[in-house]
XYZ file of C-alpha atoms in Angstrom:
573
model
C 24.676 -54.331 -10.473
C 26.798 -55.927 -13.218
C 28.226 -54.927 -17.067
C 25.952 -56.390 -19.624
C 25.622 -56.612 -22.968
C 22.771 -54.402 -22.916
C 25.306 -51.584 -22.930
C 26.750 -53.142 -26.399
C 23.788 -52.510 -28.159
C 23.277 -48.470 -26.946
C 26.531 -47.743 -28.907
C 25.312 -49.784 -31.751
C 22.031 -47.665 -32.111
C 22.929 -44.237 -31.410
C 19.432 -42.529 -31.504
C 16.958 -44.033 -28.972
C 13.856 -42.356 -29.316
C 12.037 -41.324 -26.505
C 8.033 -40.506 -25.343
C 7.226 -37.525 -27.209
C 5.258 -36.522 -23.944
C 8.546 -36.481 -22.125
C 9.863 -33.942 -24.965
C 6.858 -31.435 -24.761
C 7.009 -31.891 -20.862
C 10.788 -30.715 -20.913
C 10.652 -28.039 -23.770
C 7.385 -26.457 -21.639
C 9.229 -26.495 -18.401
C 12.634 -24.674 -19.196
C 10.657 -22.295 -21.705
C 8.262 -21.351 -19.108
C 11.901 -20.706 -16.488
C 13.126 -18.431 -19.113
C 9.954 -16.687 -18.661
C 10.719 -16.076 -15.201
C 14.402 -16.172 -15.437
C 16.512 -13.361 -14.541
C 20.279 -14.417 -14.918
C 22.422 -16.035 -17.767
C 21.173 -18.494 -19.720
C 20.997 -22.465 -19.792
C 21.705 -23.907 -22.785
C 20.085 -27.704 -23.330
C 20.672 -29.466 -26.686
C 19.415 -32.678 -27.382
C 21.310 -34.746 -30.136
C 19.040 -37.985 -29.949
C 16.205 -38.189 -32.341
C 15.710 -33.987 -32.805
C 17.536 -31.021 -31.688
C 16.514 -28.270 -29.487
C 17.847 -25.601 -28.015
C 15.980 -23.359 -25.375
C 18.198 -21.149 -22.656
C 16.205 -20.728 -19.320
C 18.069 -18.976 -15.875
C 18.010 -19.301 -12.610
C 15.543 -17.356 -10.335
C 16.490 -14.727 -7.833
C 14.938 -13.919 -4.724
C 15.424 -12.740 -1.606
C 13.346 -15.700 0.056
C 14.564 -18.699 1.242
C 13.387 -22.513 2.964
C 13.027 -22.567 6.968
C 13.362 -25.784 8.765
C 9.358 -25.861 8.871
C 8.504 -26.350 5.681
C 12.105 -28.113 4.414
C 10.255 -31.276 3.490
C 7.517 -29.402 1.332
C 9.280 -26.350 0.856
C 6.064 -24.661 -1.117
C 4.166 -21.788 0.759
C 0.439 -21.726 0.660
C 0.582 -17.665 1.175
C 2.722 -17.730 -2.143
C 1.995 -14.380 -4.276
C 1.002 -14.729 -7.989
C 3.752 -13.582 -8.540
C 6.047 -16.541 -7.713
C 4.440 -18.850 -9.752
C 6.150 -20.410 -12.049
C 4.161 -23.006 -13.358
C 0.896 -23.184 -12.592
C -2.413 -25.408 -13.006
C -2.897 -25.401 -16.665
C -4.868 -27.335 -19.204
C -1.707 -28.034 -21.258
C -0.293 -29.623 -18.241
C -2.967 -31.684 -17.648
C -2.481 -33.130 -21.331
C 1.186 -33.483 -20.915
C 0.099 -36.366 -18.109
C 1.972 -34.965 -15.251
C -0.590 -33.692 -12.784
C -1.413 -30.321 -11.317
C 0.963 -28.584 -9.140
C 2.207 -24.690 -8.912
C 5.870 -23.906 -8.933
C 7.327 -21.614 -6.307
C 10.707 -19.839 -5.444
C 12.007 -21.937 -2.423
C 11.277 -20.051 0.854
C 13.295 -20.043 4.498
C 16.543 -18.671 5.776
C 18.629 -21.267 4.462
C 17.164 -21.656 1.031
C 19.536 -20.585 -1.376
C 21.693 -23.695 -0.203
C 19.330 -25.879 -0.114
C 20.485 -29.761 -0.077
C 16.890 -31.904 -0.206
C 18.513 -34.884 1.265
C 21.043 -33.429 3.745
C 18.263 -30.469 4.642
C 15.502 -32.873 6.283
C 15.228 -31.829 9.244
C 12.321 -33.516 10.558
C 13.483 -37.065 9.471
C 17.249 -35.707 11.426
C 15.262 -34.658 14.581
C 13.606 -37.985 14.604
C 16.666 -39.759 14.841
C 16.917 -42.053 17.401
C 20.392 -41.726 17.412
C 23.760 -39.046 16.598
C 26.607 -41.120 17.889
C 27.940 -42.315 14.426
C 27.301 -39.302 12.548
C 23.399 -40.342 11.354
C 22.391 -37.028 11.332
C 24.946 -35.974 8.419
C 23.976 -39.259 6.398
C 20.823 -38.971 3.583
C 17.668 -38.505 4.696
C 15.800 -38.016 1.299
C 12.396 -35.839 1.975
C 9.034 -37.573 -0.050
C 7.745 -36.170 -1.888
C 10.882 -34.290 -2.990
C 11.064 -30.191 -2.731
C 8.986 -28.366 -5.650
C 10.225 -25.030 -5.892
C 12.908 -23.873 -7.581
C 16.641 -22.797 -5.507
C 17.283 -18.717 -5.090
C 20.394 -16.995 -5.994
C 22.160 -15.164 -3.302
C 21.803 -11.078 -3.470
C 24.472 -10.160 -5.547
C 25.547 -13.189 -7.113
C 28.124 -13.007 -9.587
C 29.538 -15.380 -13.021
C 31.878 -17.120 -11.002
C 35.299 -16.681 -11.417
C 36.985 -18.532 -13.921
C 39.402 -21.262 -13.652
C 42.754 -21.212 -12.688
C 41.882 -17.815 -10.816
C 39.128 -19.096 -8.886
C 41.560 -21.866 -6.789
C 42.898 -18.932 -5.301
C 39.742 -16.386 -4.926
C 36.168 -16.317 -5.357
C 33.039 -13.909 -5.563
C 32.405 -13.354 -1.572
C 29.096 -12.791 -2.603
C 28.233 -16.167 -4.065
C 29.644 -18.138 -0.740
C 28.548 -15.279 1.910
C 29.830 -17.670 4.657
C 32.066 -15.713 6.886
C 32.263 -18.200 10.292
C 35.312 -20.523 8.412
C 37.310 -17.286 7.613
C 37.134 -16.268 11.805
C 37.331 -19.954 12.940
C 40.817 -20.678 10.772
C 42.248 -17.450 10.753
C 45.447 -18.816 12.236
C 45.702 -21.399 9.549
C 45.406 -19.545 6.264
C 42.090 -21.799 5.061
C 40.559 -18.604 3.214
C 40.514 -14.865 4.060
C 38.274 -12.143 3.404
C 39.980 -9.491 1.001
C 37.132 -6.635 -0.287
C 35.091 -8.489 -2.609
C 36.602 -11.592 -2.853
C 37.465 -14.698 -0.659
C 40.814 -15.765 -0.776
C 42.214 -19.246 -0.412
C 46.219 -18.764 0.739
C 46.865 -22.499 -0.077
C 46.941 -23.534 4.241
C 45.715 -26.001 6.469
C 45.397 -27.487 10.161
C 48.504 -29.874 8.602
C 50.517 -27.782 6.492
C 51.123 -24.603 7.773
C 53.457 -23.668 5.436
C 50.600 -24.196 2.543
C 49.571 -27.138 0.609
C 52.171 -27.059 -2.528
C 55.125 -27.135 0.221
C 53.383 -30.332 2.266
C 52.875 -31.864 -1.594
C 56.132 -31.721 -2.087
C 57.462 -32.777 1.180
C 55.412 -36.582 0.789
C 57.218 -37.074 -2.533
C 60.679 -36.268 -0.545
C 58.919 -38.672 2.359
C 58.510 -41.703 -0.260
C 59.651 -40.747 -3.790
C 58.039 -44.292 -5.058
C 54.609 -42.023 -4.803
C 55.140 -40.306 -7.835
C 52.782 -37.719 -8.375
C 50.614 -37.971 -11.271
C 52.394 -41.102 -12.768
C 51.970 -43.827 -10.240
C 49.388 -41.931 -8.161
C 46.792 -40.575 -10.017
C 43.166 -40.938 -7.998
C 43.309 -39.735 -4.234
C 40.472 -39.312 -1.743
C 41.215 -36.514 0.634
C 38.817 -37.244 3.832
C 37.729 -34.000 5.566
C 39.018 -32.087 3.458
C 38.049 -28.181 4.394
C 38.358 -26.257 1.498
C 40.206 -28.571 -0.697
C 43.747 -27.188 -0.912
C 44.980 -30.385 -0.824
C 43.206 -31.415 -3.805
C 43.630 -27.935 -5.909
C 47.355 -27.942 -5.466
C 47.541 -31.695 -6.570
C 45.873 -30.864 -9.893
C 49.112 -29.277 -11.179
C 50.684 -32.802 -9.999
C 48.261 -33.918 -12.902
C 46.261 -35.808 -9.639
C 42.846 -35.844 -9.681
C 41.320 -35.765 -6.188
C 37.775 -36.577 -4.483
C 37.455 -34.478 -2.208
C 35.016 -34.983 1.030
C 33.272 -33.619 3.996
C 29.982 -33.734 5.848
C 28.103 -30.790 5.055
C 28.588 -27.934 7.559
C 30.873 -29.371 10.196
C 32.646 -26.274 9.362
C 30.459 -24.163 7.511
C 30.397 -23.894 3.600
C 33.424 -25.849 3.372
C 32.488 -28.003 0.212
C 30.700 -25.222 -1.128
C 34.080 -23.140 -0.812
C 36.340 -25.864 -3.051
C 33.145 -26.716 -5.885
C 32.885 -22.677 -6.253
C 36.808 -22.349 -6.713
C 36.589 -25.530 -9.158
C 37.759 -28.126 -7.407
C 36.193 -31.653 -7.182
C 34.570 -31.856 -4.203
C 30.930 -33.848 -2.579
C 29.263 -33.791 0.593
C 29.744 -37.175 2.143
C 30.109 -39.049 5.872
C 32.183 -42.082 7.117
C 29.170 -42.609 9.722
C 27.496 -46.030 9.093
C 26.991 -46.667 5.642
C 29.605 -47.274 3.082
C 31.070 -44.396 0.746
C 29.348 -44.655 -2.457
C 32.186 -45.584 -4.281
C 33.377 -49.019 -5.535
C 35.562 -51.964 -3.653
C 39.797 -51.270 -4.592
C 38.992 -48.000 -6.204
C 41.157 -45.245 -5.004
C 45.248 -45.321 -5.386
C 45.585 -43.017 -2.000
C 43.284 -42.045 0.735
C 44.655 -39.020 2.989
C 43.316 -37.688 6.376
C 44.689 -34.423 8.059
C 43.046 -34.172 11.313
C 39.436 -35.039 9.500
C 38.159 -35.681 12.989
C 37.595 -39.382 12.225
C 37.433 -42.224 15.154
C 39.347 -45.015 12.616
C 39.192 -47.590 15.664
C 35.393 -46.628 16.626
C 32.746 -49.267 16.424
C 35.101 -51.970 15.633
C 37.400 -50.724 13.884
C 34.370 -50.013 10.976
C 35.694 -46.708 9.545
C 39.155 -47.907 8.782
C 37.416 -50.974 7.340
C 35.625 -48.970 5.126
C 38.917 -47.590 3.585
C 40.630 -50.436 3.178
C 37.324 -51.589 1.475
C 38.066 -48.419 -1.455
C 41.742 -48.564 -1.444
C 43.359 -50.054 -4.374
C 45.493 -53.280 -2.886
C 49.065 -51.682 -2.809
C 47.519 -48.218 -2.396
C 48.713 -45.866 0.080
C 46.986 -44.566 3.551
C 48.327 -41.063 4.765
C 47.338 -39.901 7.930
C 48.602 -36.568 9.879
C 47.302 -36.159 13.162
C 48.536 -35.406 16.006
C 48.411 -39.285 17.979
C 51.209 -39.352 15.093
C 53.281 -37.043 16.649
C 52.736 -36.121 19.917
C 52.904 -38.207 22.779
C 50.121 -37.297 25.823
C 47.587 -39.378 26.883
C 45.143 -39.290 24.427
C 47.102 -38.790 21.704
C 49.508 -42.081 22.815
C 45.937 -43.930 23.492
C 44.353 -43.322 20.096
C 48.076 -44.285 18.316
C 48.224 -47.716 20.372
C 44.535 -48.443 18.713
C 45.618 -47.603 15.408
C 48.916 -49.882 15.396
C 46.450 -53.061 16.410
C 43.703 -52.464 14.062
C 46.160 -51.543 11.417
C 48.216 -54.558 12.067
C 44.801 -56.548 12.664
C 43.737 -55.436 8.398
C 47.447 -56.032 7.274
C 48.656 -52.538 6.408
C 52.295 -51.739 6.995
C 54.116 -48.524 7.920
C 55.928 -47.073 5.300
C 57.171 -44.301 6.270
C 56.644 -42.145 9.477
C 58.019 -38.708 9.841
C 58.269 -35.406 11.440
C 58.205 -31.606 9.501
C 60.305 -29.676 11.838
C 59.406 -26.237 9.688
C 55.332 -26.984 10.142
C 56.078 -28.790 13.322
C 53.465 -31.593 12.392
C 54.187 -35.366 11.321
C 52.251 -37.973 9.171
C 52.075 -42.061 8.698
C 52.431 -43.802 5.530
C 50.221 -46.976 5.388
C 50.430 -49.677 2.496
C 47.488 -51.878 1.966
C 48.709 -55.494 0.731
C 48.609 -56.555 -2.642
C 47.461 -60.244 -1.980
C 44.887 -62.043 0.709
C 47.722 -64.194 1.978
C 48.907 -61.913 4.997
C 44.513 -62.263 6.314
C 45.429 -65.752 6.055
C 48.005 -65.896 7.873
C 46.903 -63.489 10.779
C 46.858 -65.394 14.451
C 43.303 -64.738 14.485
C 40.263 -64.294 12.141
C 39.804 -60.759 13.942
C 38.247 -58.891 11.374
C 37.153 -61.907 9.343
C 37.064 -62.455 5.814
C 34.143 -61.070 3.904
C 31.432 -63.905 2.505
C 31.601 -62.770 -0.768
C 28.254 -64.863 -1.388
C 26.320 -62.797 1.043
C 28.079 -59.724 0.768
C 26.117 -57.038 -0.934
C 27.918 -55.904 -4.482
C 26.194 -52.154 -3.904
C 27.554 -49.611 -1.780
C 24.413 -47.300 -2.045
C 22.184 -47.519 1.324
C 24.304 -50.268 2.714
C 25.937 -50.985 6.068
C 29.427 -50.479 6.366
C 31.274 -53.844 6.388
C 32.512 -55.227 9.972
C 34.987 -57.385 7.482
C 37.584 -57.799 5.395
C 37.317 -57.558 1.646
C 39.151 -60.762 -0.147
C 41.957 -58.813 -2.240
C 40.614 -59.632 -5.943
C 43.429 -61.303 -8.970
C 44.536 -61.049 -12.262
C 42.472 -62.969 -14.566
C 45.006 -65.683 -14.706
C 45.488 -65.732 -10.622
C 48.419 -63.853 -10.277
C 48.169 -61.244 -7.660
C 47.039 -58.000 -8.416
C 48.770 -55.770 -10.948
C 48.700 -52.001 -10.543
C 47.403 -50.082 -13.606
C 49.287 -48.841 -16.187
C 51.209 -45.155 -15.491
C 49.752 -42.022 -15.881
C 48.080 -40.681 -18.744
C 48.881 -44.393 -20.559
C 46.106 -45.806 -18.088
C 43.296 -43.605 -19.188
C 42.987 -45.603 -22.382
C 44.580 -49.152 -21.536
C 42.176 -51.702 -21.291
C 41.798 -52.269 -17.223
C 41.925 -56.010 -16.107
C 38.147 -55.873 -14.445
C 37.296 -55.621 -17.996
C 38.050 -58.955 -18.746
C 35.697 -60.288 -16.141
C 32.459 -59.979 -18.371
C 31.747 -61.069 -21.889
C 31.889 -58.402 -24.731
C 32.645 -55.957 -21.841
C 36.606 -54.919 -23.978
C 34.575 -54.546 -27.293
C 31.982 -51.777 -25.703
C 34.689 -50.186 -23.503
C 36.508 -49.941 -27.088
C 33.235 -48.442 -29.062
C 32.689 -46.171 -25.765
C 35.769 -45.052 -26.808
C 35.843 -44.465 -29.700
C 32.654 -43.181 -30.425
C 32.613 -40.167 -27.544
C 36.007 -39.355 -29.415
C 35.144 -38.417 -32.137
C 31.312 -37.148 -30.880
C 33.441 -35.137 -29.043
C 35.863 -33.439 -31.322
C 33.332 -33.176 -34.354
C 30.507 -31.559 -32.397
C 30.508 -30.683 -28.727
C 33.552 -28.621 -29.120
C 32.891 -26.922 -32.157
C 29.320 -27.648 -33.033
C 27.138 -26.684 -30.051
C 26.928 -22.923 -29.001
C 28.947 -23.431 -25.341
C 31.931 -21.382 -24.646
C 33.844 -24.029 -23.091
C 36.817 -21.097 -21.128
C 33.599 -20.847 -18.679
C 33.277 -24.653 -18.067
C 34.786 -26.248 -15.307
C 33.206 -28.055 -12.899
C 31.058 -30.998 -15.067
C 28.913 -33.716 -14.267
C 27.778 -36.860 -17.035
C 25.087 -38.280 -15.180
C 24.947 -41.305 -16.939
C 29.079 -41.420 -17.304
C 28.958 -45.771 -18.687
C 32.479 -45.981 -18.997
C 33.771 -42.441 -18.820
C 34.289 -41.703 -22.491
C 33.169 -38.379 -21.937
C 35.305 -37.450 -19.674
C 38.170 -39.454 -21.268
C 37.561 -37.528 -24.449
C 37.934 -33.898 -22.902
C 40.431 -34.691 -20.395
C 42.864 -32.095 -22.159
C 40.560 -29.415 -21.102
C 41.023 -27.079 -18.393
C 38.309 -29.277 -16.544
C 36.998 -31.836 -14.446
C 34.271 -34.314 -14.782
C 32.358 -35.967 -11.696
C 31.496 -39.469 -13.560
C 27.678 -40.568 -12.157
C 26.964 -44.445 -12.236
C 23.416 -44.413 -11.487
C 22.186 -47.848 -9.628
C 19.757 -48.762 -11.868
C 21.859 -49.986 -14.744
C 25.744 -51.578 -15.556
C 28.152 -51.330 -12.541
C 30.828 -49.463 -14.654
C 32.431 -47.072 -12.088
C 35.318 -49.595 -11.172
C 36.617 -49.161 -14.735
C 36.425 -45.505 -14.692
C 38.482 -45.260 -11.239
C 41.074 -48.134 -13.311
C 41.263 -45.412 -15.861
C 42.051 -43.197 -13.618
C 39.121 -40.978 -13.673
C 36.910 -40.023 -10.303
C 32.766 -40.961 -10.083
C 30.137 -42.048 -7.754
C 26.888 -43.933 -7.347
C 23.464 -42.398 -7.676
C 20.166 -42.962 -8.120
C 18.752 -39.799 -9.797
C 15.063 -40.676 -8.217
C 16.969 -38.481 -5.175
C 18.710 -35.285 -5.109
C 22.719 -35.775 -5.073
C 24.539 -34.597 -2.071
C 26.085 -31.105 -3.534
C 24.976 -27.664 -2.775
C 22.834 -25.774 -5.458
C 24.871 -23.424 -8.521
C 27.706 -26.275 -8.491
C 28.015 -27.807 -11.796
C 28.960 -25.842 -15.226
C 27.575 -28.192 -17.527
C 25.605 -31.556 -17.278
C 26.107 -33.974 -19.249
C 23.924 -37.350 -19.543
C 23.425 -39.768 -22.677
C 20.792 -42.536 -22.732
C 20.095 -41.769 -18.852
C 16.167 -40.391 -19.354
C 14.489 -43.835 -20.610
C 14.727 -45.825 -18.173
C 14.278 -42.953 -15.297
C 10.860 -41.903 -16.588
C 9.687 -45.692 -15.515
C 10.809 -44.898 -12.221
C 10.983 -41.158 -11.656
C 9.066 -38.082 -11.453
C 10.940 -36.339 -14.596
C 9.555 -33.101 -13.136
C 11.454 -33.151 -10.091
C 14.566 -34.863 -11.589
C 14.953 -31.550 -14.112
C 14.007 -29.109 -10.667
C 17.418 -31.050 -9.403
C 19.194 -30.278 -12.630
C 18.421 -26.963 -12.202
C 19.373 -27.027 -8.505
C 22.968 -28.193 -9.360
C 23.186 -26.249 -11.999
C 25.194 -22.531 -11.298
C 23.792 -19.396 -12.807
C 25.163 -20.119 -16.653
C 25.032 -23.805 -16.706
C 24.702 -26.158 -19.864
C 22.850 -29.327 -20.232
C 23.899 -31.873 -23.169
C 21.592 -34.571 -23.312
């Protein structure tokens, strides 16, 4: 994947028309779901050649998908009933086959993740020991039947509220509130699940263990210096929800159900959040991308299979960024624990990272290690051996989606006159400072400046006032087709945050949205994204639909929409 030019001319010619087949197809589809539709509405407007507005719900039943019929999750003894769209000649005009639309069925349907819910293709796996089974495993044909609500779903709660309690009813989980009682992760209180702000590491609540890593090394500075984290098994995402008032915006990450709901727990009290595994393929995120990585006892094996797990970090960690780590091999001195910390000190020595800072909370009785990844390739030159070696850049794959995890080191990358690498600009002057990758394609600083510009104003002049969204219920957003994060640039004073989507199939962009401070991911929208269903407010996507109907279904890329979607959500295309 690489910027191109191609991206110059989108923002030169706004309207791109597109296959008036695709239109009727779409308008058919969510009119026929408001048919059937028994919750708020969804709102889709379309600003590119013609407008429309239609404002189907989600479904609600009682029946959900069993591990039988996960990979075709349509019953045969389906009543009439749950049709939703059925064999019809109109459908046969539209060009897109015939097929009936059901309510997903099973036990486990109303959280029903396509690609993390195969369990066929998991039972077939030949092998569990690095975490395979929590990795994609994309079902084919994908799922056609549309995601229940839970009984008794509610409008979630609305933001700031909902970081500290949510509708028990729209997360029935209960296992997480028994299994961390003792550690104040969330609590069961009437209606509502509560979130006291605790974890396995900071027992005396997240905003106190904040606070005590700026005393550790002031030179952090919350919000200012460090502005992009990834928190790596992160439970409910305390870590990340308290850090937003840091003005810190954090990915946080966790295989789906190693404890249960957990992810589903911090996207339902609005905090960023995906379902993700260090297990062996890389992190769908770009090389040098994050400015801090932090692990509290997220069960992780850094040293296992060659030390590829750590490698993977230092792969996304910005060159000068900062590694925190508290776990007990920190602190604590049997056996095991003294084993595990002997392994980290070589491998971290062996990949060039230093020790900061290393310290002991006598109140929480827990400790942590501050790691700093060099800012030049000189101290891998230097090393006594080539033990990891040096990435070949030349046959060294420049996508992290479906690939390996590296068993090397990636060369640290340069300012564009050789110097070594310069940190970005402060906090919030970085968000619209040109980033030095930018310089390494042609034309790429006068598009980044249009993108600018023109989601601005776009912005301001008609998705805040001009479309009918009430943005105090909008929090959690996705653009699905984010370019260079405009969008989210140009509501970033808005009580909300935006996952940024680089799908694989056009410009590599997401290392200049990370530069700017922002958070994203790869994606190829031909699969269903790793999230649970109900998780998104609003989708957003601009210019993403003409080049996906040459290699998607567009049926079952709108039945994922709808997936991620929560009960009330808003699509912008």
């Amino acid at each position: 994947m690489a910027i191109t030019s191609s991206m110059k001319n989108l923002f030169k010619e706004r309207k791109i028309p597109f296959l008036f087949s695709f239109f009727l197809l779409l308008i058919f589809v969510t009119f026929i779901l408001i048919s059937y539709s028994q919750k708020s509405p969804v709102y889709i407007a379309t600003d590119i050649s013609q407008h429309h507005s239609v404002t189907p719900s989600l479904p609600t039943s009682s029946n959900p998908i069993n591990s039988q019929t996960q990979l075709n999750p349509i019953s045969n003894n389906s009543t009439p009933s749950e049709d939703v769209l059925s064999n019809d000649k109109e459908n046969d005009e539209l060009g897109v086959g015939n097929f009936d639309w059901k309510l997903c069925e099973g036990s486990v349907a109303v959280d029903y993740i396509p690609c993390l819910d195969n369990w066929e293709a998991i039972k077939a796996l030949k092998s569990r020991r690095h975490m395979e089974h929590r990795e994609r495993h994309c079902p084919d044909p994908s799922p056609r039947c549309l995601i229940p609500l839970p009984d008794g779903y509610k409008v979630p709660v609305p933001w700031p509220k909902s970081r500290d309690m949510i509708w028990y009813n729209n997360v029935p989980h209960p296992k997480l509130v028994e299994y961390k009682k003792d550690q104040n992760w969330v609590v069961k209180s009437g209606d509502y699940l509560v979130f006291p702000g605790g974890g396995t590491q900071f027992k005396d609540g997240g905003a106190n263990y904040i606070e005590s890593i700026q005393e550790t090394l002031p030179e952090i500075e919350w919000g200012k210096h460090i502005r992009v984290i990834l928190d790596v098994g992160c439970g409910v995402a305390s870590f990340g929800g308290y850090l937003l008032d840091k003005n810190v915006i954090t990915m946080s990450f966790a295989p789906k159900d190693e404890h249960e709901a957990q992810i589903q727990f911090a996207l339902e009290r609005g905090i960023p959040a995906t379902l993700s595994v260090i297990g062996t393929q890389k992190l769908t995120f770009p090389d040098n991308a994050y400015d801090m990585i932090h692990c509290a006892r997220c069960r992780v094996h850094w040293d296992g299979d060659g030390g590829k797990p750590l490698m993977e970090l230092n792969r996304i960690l910005r060159p000068g960024g900062f590694f925190i780590w508290s776990a007990t091999p920190v602190y604590r001195d049997d056996e095991r624990d003294a084993k595990v910390w002997k392994a980290m000190i070589a491998l971290t020595e062996a990949i060039c990272w230093k020790v900061v800072k290393k310290t002991f909370f006598d109140s929480a009785g827990i400790g942590l290690v501050i790691y700093q990844k060099p800012v030049s390739s000189s101290c891998y030159e230097n090393r006594r051996e080539n033990n990891p070696p040096l990435c070949d850049q030349n046959n060294r794959s420049n996508s992290s989606w479906y690939a390996s995890l590296d068993s090397c080191l990636v060369p640290l990358p340069t300012s564009s006159i050789g110097n070594t690498y310069e940190w970005p600009a402060p906090w919030p002057q970085r968000l619209n400072n040109k980033p030095e990758r930018l310089s390494q394609t042609t034309d790429a600083e006068d598009v980044f400046d249009e993108d600018t510009k023109h989601w601005a104003a776009l912005v301001s002049d008609v998705y805040l006032g001009g479309l009918a969204i009430n943005w105090l219920s909008v929090r959690n957003v996705m653009d699905m087709n984010a370019g260079y994060g405009g969008f989210a640039s140009a509501i970033i004073d808005r009580p909300l945050w935006v996952m940024n989507v680089v799908p694989i199939s056009g410009p590599d962009t997401l290392s200049i949205i990370f530069d700017r401070g922002l958070i994203g991911i790869y994606h190829d929208w031909c699969e269903s994204f790793n999230t649970y269903p109900r998780t998104y407010d609003l989708l957003h996507s601009s210019f993403l639909f003409g080049n996906l109907t040459q290699r998607c279904d567009v049926v079952e890329v709108v039945v994922e929409m709808m997936r991620r979607g929560g009960s009330s959500v808003r699509w912008i295309e």
